[in-house]
């Protein structure tokens, strides 16, 4: 099976394993704003008490950290459905994963687009990555999948997902974790966490020459 890796539990069901991960599409989140309500004098270019569609507690918390006045409204449906709801005026703006827009080749030219730096609006662990899940005992398939496995991507998503695992969280936890390696091989981790989306956020940034105990160090700082 092929999944968006950010939706996979960090503890695999018995008998199943992640055998390969894909390249990483842009991990950032994107704010799509109806052009007729854009206010460039405001932070995020949104008017006071703008209605923003998102069902993610992680996104809600980080948006409110920047603009406490925003009205955050749950939104359901797949990406095209959400885009249509924005077009018909149900919301002033919506926030989505850049990776989903890219993979579906969504035309966003009719909106004002703000692309967030993943170190500022921190994405979900493994956002932008696909994962191939197989039966643990299917050695033949696992060997085949090693031909497409991106080990460099796995190195950083392992750190992100371990933070989530150690925090005992799932995809609805208000937790963002983003890890990347620079050209010298050093790891850089950015995390944002709150116990509830409407409570203050704790932000952590750590750099290390190795991933050994890196997730544990991030969790220690988040909990302190």
Short mmCIF file of C-alpha atoms in Angstrom, two decimals:
data_model
loop_
_atom_site.label_atom_id
_atom_site.label_comp_id
_atom_site.label_asym_id
_atom_site.label_seq_id
_atom_site.Cartn_x
_atom_site.Cartn_y
_atom_site.Cartn_z
CA UNK A 1 0.00 0.00 0.00
CA UNK A 2 1.13 3.58 -0.67
CA UNK A 3 0.33 6.22 1.94
CA UNK A 4 1.02 9.82 2.74
CA UNK A 5 3.62 9.13 5.38
CA UNK A 6 2.31 11.83 7.70
CA UNK A 7 -0.92 9.83 8.05
CA UNK A 8 0.76 6.58 9.09
CA UNK A 9 0.86 5.61 12.78
CA UNK A 10 4.37 5.65 14.23
CA UNK A 11 3.77 2.14 15.60
CA UNK A 12 3.01 -0.17 12.67
CA UNK A 13 0.32 -2.85 12.99
CA UNK A 14 1.75 -6.28 13.68
CA UNK A 15 3.05 -7.90 10.50
CA UNK A 16 3.41 -4.66 8.52
CA UNK A 17 6.49 -2.50 7.91
CA UNK A 18 7.45 0.61 5.96
CA UNK A 19 9.75 -0.76 3.26
CA UNK A 20 10.52 2.42 1.32
CA UNK A 21 9.93 6.17 1.33
CA UNK A 22 9.76 8.55 -1.61
CA UNK A 23 11.55 11.77 -2.47
CA UNK A 24 10.24 14.70 -0.45
CA UNK A 25 7.89 17.11 -2.13
CA UNK A 26 7.90 20.67 -0.71
CA UNK A 27 7.00 20.07 2.99
CA UNK A 28 5.62 23.56 3.58
CA UNK A 29 2.05 24.66 4.22
CA UNK A 30 0.35 27.13 1.88
CA UNK A 31 -2.28 29.76 2.68
CA UNK A 32 -4.73 30.38 -0.19
CA UNK A 33 -6.59 33.68 0.17
CA UNK A 34 -9.51 34.99 -1.87
CA UNK A 35 -8.01 37.97 -3.70
CA UNK A 36 -11.03 40.21 -3.03
CA UNK A 37 -10.40 40.18 0.74
CA UNK A 38 -6.59 40.45 0.78
CA UNK A 39 -5.34 43.18 3.14
CA UNK A 40 -1.62 43.73 2.57
CA UNK A 41 -1.38 46.03 5.59
CA UNK A 42 -2.05 43.08 7.92
CA UNK A 43 0.13 40.18 9.01
CA UNK A 44 -0.64 37.20 6.72
CA UNK A 45 -2.49 39.74 4.52
CA UNK A 46 -5.80 38.72 6.09
CA UNK A 47 -8.41 41.20 7.39
CA UNK A 48 -9.49 41.25 11.03
CA UNK A 49 -11.34 38.09 12.12
CA UNK A 50 -10.92 36.45 8.73
CA UNK A 51 -12.50 33.00 8.39
CA UNK A 52 -9.76 30.45 7.70
CA UNK A 53 -10.62 26.85 6.89
CA UNK A 54 -8.54 24.09 8.49
CA UNK A 55 -9.30 21.02 10.57
CA UNK A 56 -5.69 20.59 11.71
CA UNK A 57 -5.04 21.43 15.35
CA UNK A 58 -1.35 21.89 14.46
CA UNK A 59 -2.18 24.54 11.86
CA UNK A 60 -4.79 26.19 14.08
CA UNK A 61 -2.33 26.58 16.92
CA UNK A 62 0.43 28.08 14.80
CA UNK A 63 -1.91 30.44 12.95
CA UNK A 64 -3.40 31.70 16.22
CA UNK A 65 0.12 32.20 17.53
CA UNK A 66 0.62 34.72 14.73
CA UNK A 67 -2.92 36.15 14.45
CA UNK A 68 -5.05 35.50 17.60
CA UNK A 69 -8.06 37.24 16.02
CA UNK A 70 -8.55 34.73 13.20
CA UNK A 71 -11.73 32.65 13.10
CA UNK A 72 -10.58 29.09 12.42
CA UNK A 73 -13.33 26.91 10.99
CA UNK A 74 -13.19 23.16 10.39
CA UNK A 75 -13.23 22.16 6.74
CA UNK A 76 -13.85 18.69 5.29
CA UNK A 77 -13.38 17.00 1.94
CA UNK A 78 -10.49 16.31 -0.41
CA UNK A 79 -8.27 19.06 -1.79
CA UNK A 80 -10.43 19.93 -4.86
CA UNK A 81 -13.52 20.06 -2.63
CA UNK A 82 -11.79 22.45 -0.24
CA UNK A 83 -10.63 24.64 -3.13
CA UNK A 84 -14.20 24.82 -4.40
CA UNK A 85 -15.49 25.84 -0.96
CA UNK A 86 -12.95 28.67 -0.93
CA UNK A 87 -13.96 29.78 -4.42
CA UNK A 88 -17.65 29.92 -3.50
CA UNK A 89 -16.92 32.12 -0.48
CA UNK A 90 -17.42 29.68 2.40
CA UNK A 91 -14.05 30.87 3.73
CA UNK A 92 -11.77 33.87 3.32
CA UNK A 93 -8.74 31.57 3.16
CA UNK A 94 -7.73 27.95 3.61
CA UNK A 95 -4.42 26.36 4.53
CA UNK A 96 -3.20 23.21 2.79
CA UNK A 97 -0.05 21.17 2.30
CA UNK A 98 2.01 22.38 -0.63
CA UNK A 99 2.76 18.74 -1.51
CA UNK A 100 -0.91 17.95 -2.11
CA UNK A 101 -1.35 20.94 -4.39
CA UNK A 102 1.76 19.97 -6.37
CA UNK A 103 0.94 16.29 -6.75
CA UNK A 104 -2.62 17.07 -7.87
CA UNK A 105 -1.38 19.87 -10.15
CA UNK A 106 -3.90 22.32 -8.66
CA UNK A 107 -4.14 25.73 -10.35
CA UNK A 108 -3.90 28.38 -7.60
CA UNK A 109 -3.59 31.45 -9.82
CA UNK A 110 -7.06 32.69 -8.87
CA UNK A 111 -5.94 33.07 -5.23
CA UNK A 112 -3.37 35.11 -3.37
CA UNK A 113 -0.82 32.51 -2.23
CA UNK A 114 1.40 32.66 0.85
CA UNK A 115 3.90 29.84 1.16
CA UNK A 116 5.17 29.40 4.71
CA UNK A 117 8.76 28.56 5.50
CA UNK A 118 8.66 25.13 7.22
CA UNK A 119 10.86 26.48 10.01
CA UNK A 120 8.14 29.08 10.83
CA UNK A 121 4.84 27.27 10.29
CA UNK A 122 6.24 23.85 11.15
CA UNK A 123 4.71 21.01 9.11
CA UNK A 124 3.47 17.64 10.29
CA UNK A 125 6.14 14.96 10.74
CA UNK A 126 7.00 13.43 7.31
CA UNK A 127 4.80 15.92 5.42
CA UNK A 128 5.46 15.71 1.68
CA UNK A 129 6.70 12.11 1.75
CA UNK A 130 5.03 8.93 0.46
CA UNK A 131 5.62 5.59 2.19
CA UNK A 132 5.34 2.05 0.83
CA UNK A 133 3.93 -0.33 3.42
CA UNK A 134 4.34 -4.09 2.97
CA UNK A 135 3.94 -7.30 4.88
CA UNK A 136 7.03 -7.87 7.02
CA UNK A 137 7.55 -11.39 5.67
CA UNK A 138 7.29 -10.39 2.00
CA UNK A 139 11.03 -10.27 1.48
CA UNK A 140 10.83 -10.26 -2.33
CA UNK A 141 8.68 -7.13 -2.46
CA UNK A 142 10.79 -5.43 0.18
CA UNK A 143 13.93 -6.04 -1.86
CA UNK A 144 12.28 -4.59 -4.97
CA UNK A 145 11.20 -1.48 -3.09
CA UNK A 146 14.74 -0.83 -1.91
CA UNK A 147 15.40 0.26 -5.49
CA UNK A 148 13.22 3.35 -5.01
CA UNK A 149 13.91 3.95 -1.32
CA UNK A 150 15.29 7.43 -0.54
CA UNK A 151 17.61 6.88 2.43
CA UNK A 152 18.41 10.60 2.82
CA UNK A 153 14.70 11.32 3.23
CA UNK A 154 14.31 8.41 5.63
CA UNK A 155 17.10 9.80 7.81
CA UNK A 156 15.17 12.99 8.53
CA UNK A 157 11.63 11.58 8.64
CA UNK A 158 12.80 9.01 11.18
CA UNK A 159 13.76 11.88 13.48
CA UNK A 160 10.43 13.67 12.91
CA UNK A 161 8.32 10.56 13.47
CA UNK A 162 10.31 9.53 16.54
CA UNK A 163 9.53 12.90 18.13
CA UNK A 164 5.84 12.25 17.46
CA UNK A 165 6.13 8.73 18.87
CA UNK A 166 7.90 9.89 22.03
CA UNK A 167 5.24 12.57 22.53
CA UNK A 168 2.62 9.78 22.35
CA UNK A 169 0.90 11.71 19.61
CA UNK A 170 -1.10 11.02 16.49
CA UNK A 171 -1.92 13.05 13.42
CA UNK A 172 -4.34 15.26 15.42
CA UNK A 173 -1.77 16.33 18.04
CA UNK A 174 -0.91 20.06 17.79
CA UNK A 175 2.70 19.15 16.96
CA UNK A 176 4.84 20.19 14.03
CA UNK A 177 8.31 18.72 13.46
CA UNK A 178 10.61 19.44 10.55
CA UNK A 179 14.13 18.04 10.15
CA UNK A 180 16.58 18.62 7.33
CA UNK A 181 20.26 17.98 6.62
CA UNK A 182 22.56 20.70 5.33
CA UNK A 183 25.27 20.17 2.72
CA UNK A 184 27.77 19.25 5.45
CA UNK A 185 25.53 16.48 6.79
CA UNK A 186 24.44 18.32 9.93
CA UNK A 187 20.87 17.85 11.17
CA UNK A 188 18.58 20.77 11.97
CA UNK A 189 15.24 20.21 13.72
CA UNK A 190 12.43 22.71 14.25
CA UNK A 191 9.41 21.79 16.36
CA UNK A 192 6.26 23.57 17.56
CA UNK A 193 3.93 22.10 20.16
CA UNK A 194 1.04 22.97 22.44
CA UNK A 195 -1.22 20.78 24.56
CA UNK A 196 -4.21 22.36 22.81
CA UNK A 197 -4.43 24.52 19.68
CA UNK A 198 -5.78 27.46 21.69
CA UNK A 199 -2.94 27.45 24.23
CA UNK A 200 0.55 29.02 23.94
CA UNK A 201 3.03 27.25 21.67
CA UNK A 202 6.47 25.98 22.65
CA UNK A 203 9.03 26.24 19.85
CA UNK A 204 12.33 24.35 19.74
CA UNK A 205 15.24 24.49 17.30
CA UNK A 206 18.19 22.10 17.64
CA UNK A 207 21.19 21.39 15.41
CA UNK A 208 23.43 18.35 15.64
CA UNK A 209 26.16 16.59 13.69
CA UNK A 210 24.35 13.27 14.23
CA UNK A 211 20.78 12.03 14.57
CA UNK A 212 21.74 9.95 17.64
CA UNK A 213 19.40 10.89 20.51
CA UNK A 214 18.29 13.93 18.50
CA UNK A 215 14.57 13.20 18.80
CA UNK A 216 14.97 12.64 22.54
CA UNK A 217 16.65 16.04 22.92
CA UNK A 218 13.82 17.75 21.02
CA UNK A 219 11.17 16.06 23.20
CA UNK A 220 13.02 17.01 26.38
CA UNK A 221 12.97 20.67 25.38
CA UNK A 222 9.33 20.55 24.27
CA UNK A 223 8.26 19.08 27.61
CA UNK A 224 10.32 21.50 29.66
#
